[in-house]
PDB file of C-alpha atoms in Angstrom:
ATOM      1  CA  MET A   1     -22.637   6.973-121.086  1.00  0.00           C
ATOM      2  CA  LEU A   2     -25.399   4.481-121.903  1.00  0.00           C
ATOM      3  CA  LYS A   3     -26.242   3.368-125.426  1.00  0.00           C
ATOM      4  CA  VAL A   4     -29.099   1.020-126.306  1.00  0.00           C
ATOM      5  CA  GLU A   5     -29.481  -0.185-129.900  1.00  0.00           C
ATOM      6  CA  ASN A   6     -32.259  -2.204-131.535  1.00  0.00           C
ATOM      7  CA  LEU A   7     -33.415  -3.862-128.303  1.00  0.00           C
ATOM      8  CA  ASN A   8     -35.963  -6.660-128.766  1.00  0.00           C
ATOM      9  CA  VAL A   9     -37.388  -8.420-125.725  1.00  0.00           C
ATOM     10  CA  TYR A  10     -40.051 -11.127-125.542  1.00  0.00           C
ATOM     11  CA  TYR A  11     -42.155 -12.471-122.673  1.00  0.00           C
ATOM     12  CA  GLY A  12     -42.996 -15.851-124.181  1.00  0.00           C
ATOM     13  CA  ALA A  13     -44.944 -14.986-127.347  1.00  0.00           C
ATOM     14  CA  ILE A  14     -45.410 -11.332-126.361  1.00  0.00           C
ATOM     15  CA  HIS A  15     -43.053  -8.944-128.146  1.00  0.00           C
ATOM     16  CA  ALA A  16     -42.519  -6.432-125.285  1.00  0.00           C
ATOM     17  CA  LEU A  17     -39.765  -4.228-126.756  1.00  0.00           C
ATOM     18  CA  LYS A  18     -39.604  -3.708-130.513  1.00  0.00           C
ATOM     19  CA  GLY A  19     -36.296  -2.410-131.823  1.00  0.00           C
ATOM     20  CA  LEU A  20     -35.732   0.112-129.040  1.00  0.00           C
ATOM     21  CA  SER A  21     -32.781   2.525-129.430  1.00  0.00           C
ATOM     22  CA  PHE A  22     -31.854   5.433-127.163  1.00  0.00           C
ATOM     23  CA  GLU A  23     -28.909   6.959-125.365  1.00  0.00           C
ATOM     24  CA  VAL A  24     -28.090   8.752-122.135  1.00  0.00           C
ATOM     25  CA  ASN A  25     -25.170  11.173-122.042  1.00  0.00           C
ATOM     26  CA  LYS A  26     -22.978  11.805-119.022  1.00  0.00           C
ATOM     27  CA  GLY A  27     -24.544  14.249-116.578  1.00  0.00           C
ATOM     28  CA  GLU A  28     -28.055  14.124-118.056  1.00  0.00           C
ATOM     29  CA  ILE A  29     -31.433  13.295-116.587  1.00  0.00           C
ATOM     30  CA  VAL A  30     -33.231  11.348-119.316  1.00  0.00           C
ATOM     31  CA  THR A  31     -36.793  10.176-118.798  1.00  0.00           C
ATOM     32  CA  LEU A  32     -38.858   7.439-120.448  1.00  0.00           C
ATOM     33  CA  ILE A  33     -42.558   8.195-120.256  1.00  0.00           C
ATOM     34  CA  GLY A  34     -45.565   6.241-121.448  1.00  0.00           C
ATOM     35  CA  ALA A  35     -48.774   4.545-120.361  1.00  0.00           C
ATOM     36  CA  ASN A  36     -48.937   1.374-118.277  1.00  0.00           C
ATOM     37  CA  GLY A  37     -47.690  -1.574-120.329  1.00  0.00           C
ATOM     38  CA  ALA A  38     -45.684   0.595-122.737  1.00  0.00           C
ATOM     39  CA  GLY A  39     -42.453  -1.264-121.862  1.00  0.00           C
ATOM     40  CA  LYS A  40     -40.796   1.221-119.492  1.00  0.00           C
ATOM     41  CA  THR A  41     -39.970  -1.191-116.666  1.00  0.00           C
ATOM     42  CA  THR A  42     -39.009  -3.918-119.153  1.00  0.00           C
ATOM     43  CA  THR A  43     -36.502  -1.463-120.648  1.00  0.00           C
ATOM     44  CA  LEU A  44     -34.895  -0.766-117.258  1.00  0.00           C
ATOM     45  CA  HIS A  45     -34.803  -4.454-116.323  1.00  0.00           C
ATOM     46  CA  THR A  46     -33.102  -5.292-119.616  1.00  0.00           C
ATOM     47  CA  VAL A  47     -30.558  -2.480-119.302  1.00  0.00           C
ATOM     48  CA  SER A  48     -29.690  -3.480-115.721  1.00  0.00           C
ATOM     49  CA  GLY A  49     -29.268  -7.165-116.594  1.00  0.00           C
ATOM     50  CA  LEU A  50     -32.401  -8.573-114.941  1.00  0.00           C
ATOM     51  CA  LEU A  51     -33.848  -9.535-118.355  1.00  0.00           C
ATOM     52  CA  LYS A  52     -31.997 -10.860-121.397  1.00  0.00           C
ATOM     53  CA  PRO A  53     -32.803  -9.342-124.787  1.00  0.00           C
ATOM     54  CA  THR A  54     -33.461 -11.551-127.828  1.00  0.00           C
ATOM     55  CA  GLU A  55     -31.719  -9.032-130.026  1.00  0.00           C
ATOM     56  CA  GLY A  56     -29.870  -5.742-129.708  1.00  0.00           C
ATOM     57  CA  SER A  57     -26.931  -4.300-127.798  1.00  0.00           C
ATOM     58  CA  ILE A  58     -26.409  -2.261-124.625  1.00  0.00           C
ATOM     59  CA  SER A  59     -23.192  -0.475-123.771  1.00  0.00           C
ATOM     60  CA  LEU A  60     -22.184   1.348-120.585  1.00  0.00           C
ATOM     61  CA  LEU A  61     -19.197   3.709-120.780  1.00  0.00           C
ATOM     62  CA  ASP A  62     -18.265   2.088-124.126  1.00  0.00           C
ATOM     63  CA  LYS A  63     -18.249  -1.437-122.636  1.00  0.00           C
ATOM     64  CA  THR A  64     -20.798  -3.943-123.925  1.00  0.00           C
ATOM     65  CA  ILE A  65     -23.048  -5.141-121.090  1.00  0.00           C
ATOM     66  CA  THR A  66     -25.602  -7.081-123.162  1.00  0.00           C
ATOM     67  CA  GLY A  67     -26.259 -10.361-121.343  1.00  0.00           C
ATOM     68  CA  VAL A  68     -23.934  -9.500-118.426  1.00  0.00           C
ATOM     69  CA  GLU A  69     -25.341 -10.547-115.019  1.00  0.00           C
ATOM     70  CA  ALA A  70     -27.013  -7.817-112.968  1.00  0.00           C
ATOM     71  CA  HIS A  71     -24.576  -7.897-110.019  1.00  0.00           C
ATOM     72  CA  LYS A  72     -21.630  -7.479-112.393  1.00  0.00           C
ATOM     73  CA  ILE A  73     -23.317  -4.489-114.057  1.00  0.00           C
ATOM     74  CA  LEU A  74     -23.730  -2.949-110.584  1.00  0.00           C
ATOM     75  CA  GLY A  75     -19.955  -3.287-110.140  1.00  0.00           C
ATOM     76  CA  MET A  76     -19.472  -1.452-113.456  1.00  0.00           C
ATOM     77  CA  GLY A  77     -21.197   1.678-112.157  1.00  0.00           C
ATOM     78  CA  MET A  78     -24.956   1.261-112.685  1.00  0.00           C
ATOM     79  CA  ALA A  79     -27.493   1.014-109.855  1.00  0.00           C
ATOM     80  CA  GLN A  80     -31.273   0.667-109.945  1.00  0.00           C
ATOM     81  CA  VAL A  81     -33.998   1.939-107.631  1.00  0.00           C
ATOM     82  CA  PRO A  82     -36.735  -0.608-108.364  1.00  0.00           C
ATOM     83  CA  GLU A  83     -40.441  -0.044-108.815  1.00  0.00           C
ATOM     84  CA  GLY A  84     -42.248  -0.458-105.496  1.00  0.00           C
ATOM     85  CA  ARG A  85     -39.073   0.342-103.495  1.00  0.00           C
ATOM     86  CA  ARG A  86     -38.248  -3.320-102.689  1.00  0.00           C
ATOM     87  CA  VAL A  87     -36.486  -2.500 -99.430  1.00  0.00           C
ATOM     88  CA  PHE A  88     -35.443  -5.413 -97.208  1.00  0.00           C
ATOM     89  CA  ALA A  89     -38.429  -5.147 -94.858  1.00  0.00           C
ATOM     90  CA  LYS A  90     -37.019  -7.174 -91.941  1.00  0.00           C
ATOM     91  CA  MET A  91     -33.694  -5.379 -91.910  1.00  0.00           C
ATOM     92  CA  THR A  92     -32.981  -1.990 -90.358  1.00  0.00           C
ATOM     93  CA  VAL A  93     -32.398   1.191 -92.347  1.00  0.00           C
ATOM     94  CA  GLN A  94     -28.655   0.937 -91.629  1.00  0.00           C
ATOM     95  CA  GLU A  95     -28.553  -2.722 -92.769  1.00  0.00           C
ATOM     96  CA  ASN A  96     -30.379  -1.825 -95.998  1.00  0.00           C
ATOM     97  CA  LEU A  97     -27.755   0.830 -96.705  1.00  0.00           C
ATOM     98  CA  GLU A  98     -24.999  -1.700 -95.941  1.00  0.00           C
ATOM     99  CA  MET A  99     -26.497  -3.975 -98.586  1.00  0.00           C
ATOM    100  CA  GLY A 100     -26.115  -1.154-101.098  1.00  0.00           C
ATOM    101  CA  ALA A 101     -22.368  -1.091-100.421  1.00  0.00           C
ATOM    102  CA  PHE A 102     -21.824  -4.863-100.523  1.00  0.00           C
ATOM    103  CA  LEU A 103     -19.471  -4.709-103.538  1.00  0.00           C
ATOM    104  CA  ARG A 104     -17.278  -2.023-101.974  1.00  0.00           C
ATOM    105  CA  THR A 105     -14.218  -2.624 -99.800  1.00  0.00           C
ATOM    106  CA  ASP A 106     -13.082   0.955 -99.076  1.00  0.00           C
ATOM    107  CA  LYS A 107     -14.168   1.269 -95.407  1.00  0.00           C
ATOM    108  CA  ALA A 108     -13.327   4.970 -94.957  1.00  0.00           C
ATOM    109  CA  GLU A 109     -15.183   5.891 -98.152  1.00  0.00           C
ATOM    110  CA  ILE A 110     -18.179   3.721 -97.186  1.00  0.00           C
ATOM    111  CA  GLU A 111     -18.392   5.667 -93.892  1.00  0.00           C
ATOM    112  CA  GLU A 112     -18.298   8.888 -95.886  1.00  0.00           C
ATOM    113  CA  SER A 113     -21.138   7.576 -98.081  1.00  0.00           C
ATOM    114  CA  TYR A 114     -23.273   6.861 -94.980  1.00  0.00           C
ATOM    115  CA  GLU A 115     -22.723  10.431 -93.820  1.00  0.00           C
ATOM    116  CA  ASN A 116     -23.683  11.795 -97.244  1.00  0.00           C
ATOM    117  CA  ILE A 117     -26.861   9.696 -97.373  1.00  0.00           C
ATOM    118  CA  TYR A 118     -27.865  10.731 -93.846  1.00  0.00           C
ATOM    119  CA  LYS A 119     -27.205  14.383 -94.730  1.00  0.00           C
ATOM    120  CA  LYS A 120     -29.371  14.021 -97.852  1.00  0.00           C
ATOM    121  CA  PHE A 121     -32.120  12.130 -95.993  1.00  0.00           C
ATOM    122  CA  PRO A 122     -32.156  13.271 -92.325  1.00  0.00           C
ATOM    123  CA  ARG A 123     -35.234  11.101 -91.695  1.00  0.00           C
ATOM    124  CA  LEU A 124     -33.208   7.970 -92.468  1.00  0.00           C
ATOM    125  CA  LYS A 125     -30.659   8.998 -89.843  1.00  0.00           C
ATOM    126  CA  GLU A 126     -33.421   9.398 -87.249  1.00  0.00           C
ATOM    127  CA  ARG A 127     -34.724   5.921 -88.146  1.00  0.00           C
ATOM    128  CA  ARG A 128     -31.464   4.105 -88.811  1.00  0.00           C
ATOM    129  CA  LYS A 129     -32.251   1.338 -86.284  1.00  0.00           C
ATOM    130  CA  GLN A 130     -35.880   0.992 -87.400  1.00  0.00           C
ATOM    131  CA  LEU A 131     -37.030  -1.968 -89.507  1.00  0.00           C
ATOM    132  CA  ALA A 132     -37.476  -0.779 -93.089  1.00  0.00           C
ATOM    133  CA  GLY A 133     -40.846  -2.530 -93.458  1.00  0.00           C
ATOM    134  CA  THR A 134     -42.384  -0.370 -90.715  1.00  0.00           C
ATOM    135  CA  MET A 135     -41.647   2.932 -92.490  1.00  0.00           C
ATOM    136  CA  SER A 136     -43.982   4.974 -94.701  1.00  0.00           C
ATOM    137  CA  GLY A 137     -43.899   4.717 -98.506  1.00  0.00           C
ATOM    138  CA  GLY A 138     -42.034   8.013 -98.825  1.00  0.00           C
ATOM    139  CA  GLU A 139     -39.390   6.978 -96.294  1.00  0.00           C
ATOM    140  CA  GLN A 140     -38.963   3.629 -98.037  1.00  0.00           C
ATOM    141  CA  GLN A 141     -38.458   5.452-101.349  1.00  0.00           C
ATOM    142  CA  MET A 142     -35.732   7.565 -99.726  1.00  0.00           C
ATOM    143  CA  LEU A 143     -34.149   4.389 -98.372  1.00  0.00           C
ATOM    144  CA  ALA A 144     -34.281   2.679-101.779  1.00  0.00           C
ATOM    145  CA  MET A 145     -32.524   5.707-103.281  1.00  0.00           C
ATOM    146  CA  GLY A 146     -29.982   5.817-100.464  1.00  0.00           C
ATOM    147  CA  ARG A 147     -29.277   2.096-100.831  1.00  0.00           C
ATOM    148  CA  ALA A 148     -28.639   2.490-104.584  1.00  0.00           C
ATOM    149  CA  LEU A 149     -26.383   5.517-104.000  1.00  0.00           C
ATOM    150  CA  MET A 150     -24.303   3.501-101.509  1.00  0.00           C
ATOM    151  CA  SER A 151     -22.827   1.622-104.488  1.00  0.00           C
ATOM    152  CA  LYS A 152     -21.380   4.958-105.753  1.00  0.00           C
ATOM    153  CA  PRO A 153     -22.994   4.637-109.196  1.00  0.00           C
ATOM    154  CA  ASP A 154     -22.094   6.661-112.273  1.00  0.00           C
ATOM    155  CA  ILE A 155     -25.643   6.182-113.546  1.00  0.00           C
ATOM    156  CA  LEU A 156     -28.816   5.647-111.532  1.00  0.00           C
ATOM    157  CA  LEU A 157     -31.896   3.938-113.021  1.00  0.00           C
ATOM    158  CA  MET A 158     -35.115   4.954-111.280  1.00  0.00           C
ATOM    159  CA  ASP A 159     -38.379   3.072-111.795  1.00  0.00           C
ATOM    160  CA  GLU A 160     -41.598   4.956-110.915  1.00  0.00           C
ATOM    161  CA  PRO A 161     -40.240   6.819-107.843  1.00  0.00           C
ATOM    162  CA  SER A 162     -43.522   8.731-107.368  1.00  0.00           C
ATOM    163  CA  MET A 163     -45.734   5.622-107.290  1.00  0.00           C
ATOM    164  CA  GLY A 164     -48.182   5.640-104.373  1.00  0.00           C
ATOM    165  CA  LEU A 165     -46.753   8.766-102.750  1.00  0.00           C
ATOM    166  CA  ALA A 166     -48.552  11.904-101.551  1.00  0.00           C
ATOM    167  CA  PRO A 167     -47.941  14.970-103.790  1.00  0.00           C
ATOM    168  CA  ILE A 168     -45.760  16.725-101.184  1.00  0.00           C
ATOM    169  CA  LEU A 169     -43.486  13.664-100.982  1.00  0.00           C
ATOM    170  CA  VAL A 170     -43.350  13.367-104.772  1.00  0.00           C
ATOM    171  CA  LYS A 171     -41.925  16.894-104.922  1.00  0.00           C
ATOM    172  CA  GLU A 172     -39.353  16.008-102.248  1.00  0.00           C
ATOM    173  CA  ILE A 173     -38.241  12.869-104.123  1.00  0.00           C
ATOM    174  CA  PHE A 174     -37.934  14.754-107.426  1.00  0.00           C
ATOM    175  CA  ASP A 175     -35.964  17.554-105.748  1.00  0.00           C
ATOM    176  CA  THR A 176     -33.588  14.878-104.463  1.00  0.00           C
ATOM    177  CA  ILE A 177     -33.197  13.362-107.950  1.00  0.00           C
ATOM    178  CA  VAL A 178     -32.156  16.811-109.251  1.00  0.00           C
ATOM    179  CA  GLU A 179     -29.723  17.246-106.347  1.00  0.00           C
ATOM    180  CA  VAL A 180     -28.164  13.796-106.905  1.00  0.00           C
ATOM    181  CA  ASN A 181     -27.779  14.639-110.603  1.00  0.00           C
ATOM    182  CA  LYS A 182     -26.095  17.970-109.772  1.00  0.00           C
ATOM    183  CA  GLN A 183     -23.578  16.007-107.698  1.00  0.00           C
ATOM    184  CA  GLY A 184     -22.490  14.148-110.821  1.00  0.00           C
ATOM    185  CA  VAL A 185     -24.764  11.092-111.071  1.00  0.00           C
ATOM    186  CA  THR A 186     -26.403  10.556-114.475  1.00  0.00           C
ATOM    187  CA  VAL A 187     -30.085   9.542-114.192  1.00  0.00           C
ATOM    188  CA  LEU A 188     -32.363   7.415-116.362  1.00  0.00           C
ATOM    189  CA  LEU A 189     -35.874   7.916-115.011  1.00  0.00           C
ATOM    190  CA  VAL A 190     -38.984   5.883-115.776  1.00  0.00           C
ATOM    191  CA  GLU A 191     -42.091   7.645-114.556  1.00  0.00           C
ATOM    192  CA  GLN A 192     -45.854   7.693-115.081  1.00  0.00           C
ATOM    193  CA  ASN A 193     -46.121  11.206-113.683  1.00  0.00           C
ATOM    194  CA  ALA A 194     -45.124  12.677-117.048  1.00  0.00           C
ATOM    195  CA  HIS A 195     -45.446  16.284-115.935  1.00  0.00           C
ATOM    196  CA  MET A 196     -42.990  15.901-113.025  1.00  0.00           C
ATOM    197  CA  ALA A 197     -40.585  13.787-115.093  1.00  0.00           C
ATOM    198  CA  LEU A 198     -40.492  16.236-118.012  1.00  0.00           C
ATOM    199  CA  SER A 199     -40.107  19.222-115.689  1.00  0.00           C
ATOM    200  CA  ILE A 200     -36.760  17.936-114.289  1.00  0.00           C
ATOM    201  CA  ALA A 201     -35.356  16.013-117.290  1.00  0.00           C
ATOM    202  CA  ASP A 202     -32.987  17.252-119.996  1.00  0.00           C
ATOM    203  CA  ARG A 203     -34.332  14.899-122.660  1.00  0.00           C
ATOM    204  CA  ALA A 204     -37.215  12.475-122.959  1.00  0.00           C
ATOM    205  CA  TYR A 205     -38.400   9.468-124.938  1.00  0.00           C
ATOM    206  CA  VAL A 206     -42.085   8.554-125.235  1.00  0.00           C
ATOM    207  CA  LEU A 207     -42.815   4.820-125.336  1.00  0.00           C
ATOM    208  CA  GLU A 208     -45.924   3.216-126.791  1.00  0.00           C
ATOM    209  CA  THR A 209     -46.353  -0.566-126.948  1.00  0.00           C
ATOM    210  CA  GLY A 210     -42.619  -1.243-126.869  1.00  0.00           C
ATOM    211  CA  LYS A 211     -41.568   1.415-129.386  1.00  0.00           C
ATOM    212  CA  ILE A 212     -40.258   4.960-129.097  1.00  0.00           C
ATOM    213  CA  VAL A 213     -42.778   7.219-130.822  1.00  0.00           C
ATOM    214  CA  LEU A 214     -41.383  10.618-129.811  1.00  0.00           C
ATOM    215  CA  GLU A 215     -38.094  11.950-128.504  1.00  0.00           C
ATOM    216  CA  GLY A 216     -36.572  15.325-127.810  1.00  0.00           C
ATOM    217  CA  ASN A 217     -35.861  18.104-125.359  1.00  0.00           C
ATOM    218  CA  ALA A 218     -37.979  17.513-122.241  1.00  0.00           C
ATOM    219  CA  LYS A 219     -39.228  21.104-121.979  1.00  0.00           C
ATOM    220  CA  GLU A 220     -40.324  21.022-125.633  1.00  0.00           C
ATOM    221  CA  LEU A 221     -42.157  17.721-125.139  1.00  0.00           C
ATOM    222  CA  LEU A 222     -43.908  19.249-122.125  1.00  0.00           C
ATOM    223  CA  ASN A 223     -45.577  21.623-124.608  1.00  0.00           C
ATOM    224  CA  HIS A 224     -46.054  19.085-127.415  1.00  0.00           C
ATOM    225  CA  GLU A 225     -49.736  18.709-128.332  1.00  0.00           C
ATOM    226  CA  ASP A 226     -49.667  14.875-128.574  1.00  0.00           C
ATOM    227  CA  VAL A 227     -47.881  14.563-125.225  1.00  0.00           C
ATOM    228  CA  LYS A 228     -50.258  17.017-123.570  1.00  0.00           C
ATOM    229  CA  LYS A 229     -53.266  15.113-124.896  1.00  0.00           C
ATOM    230  CA  ALA A 230     -52.042  11.632-124.016  1.00  0.00           C
ATOM    231  CA  TYR A 231     -50.117  12.133-120.756  1.00  0.00           C
ATOM    232  CA  LEU A 232     -50.732  15.547-119.230  1.00  0.00           C
ATOM    233  CA  GLY A 233     -54.521  15.567-119.165  1.00  0.00           C
TER     234      GLY A 233
END
């Protein structure tokens, strides 16, 4: 579904991604794990069109999306749940969800999507008239996921969904990622909580200073000595 080949990205003189290549197949949960500054978020931003690579190619469903603007990539079936949630704080829950559907015109199906989101996240339904900025971190993470799902994506990019959340909420968010995946949405997950990420993913790539240093079946990497030492404590 998603193919990334020889991606090179610079921030000024800093070479952030160095010849990165990976792929995500339809129906998978694939995770990128690595320490802070390894290039995980840069990878997602480049794939979703927020950053332009110096070199390399990205294709989505066999269409080249390298250099395509982010809003056009969204229309091609890819949505992103950004790091830090980034909900529209001064808009209500319902208005945030509306923003997720802004490229869609099918009113009956949009209504159906609202119902599905509210079924998945009952707390959002209870708070649909509440300003998003007044909600807890966990609720905002649910809203950010709901907003992305309102675009009816084929593939969902998730950036650090567990960041700043209490352990009980982290489990809830990860359970939801699995559920969304079971309903047919492919997931590319970037996560510092390597244990949680590897426990739900099919495959994983380990990033270090902009390069992939390990890849394989997620359950196998969970038991890999180097991964245990570096990321699982």
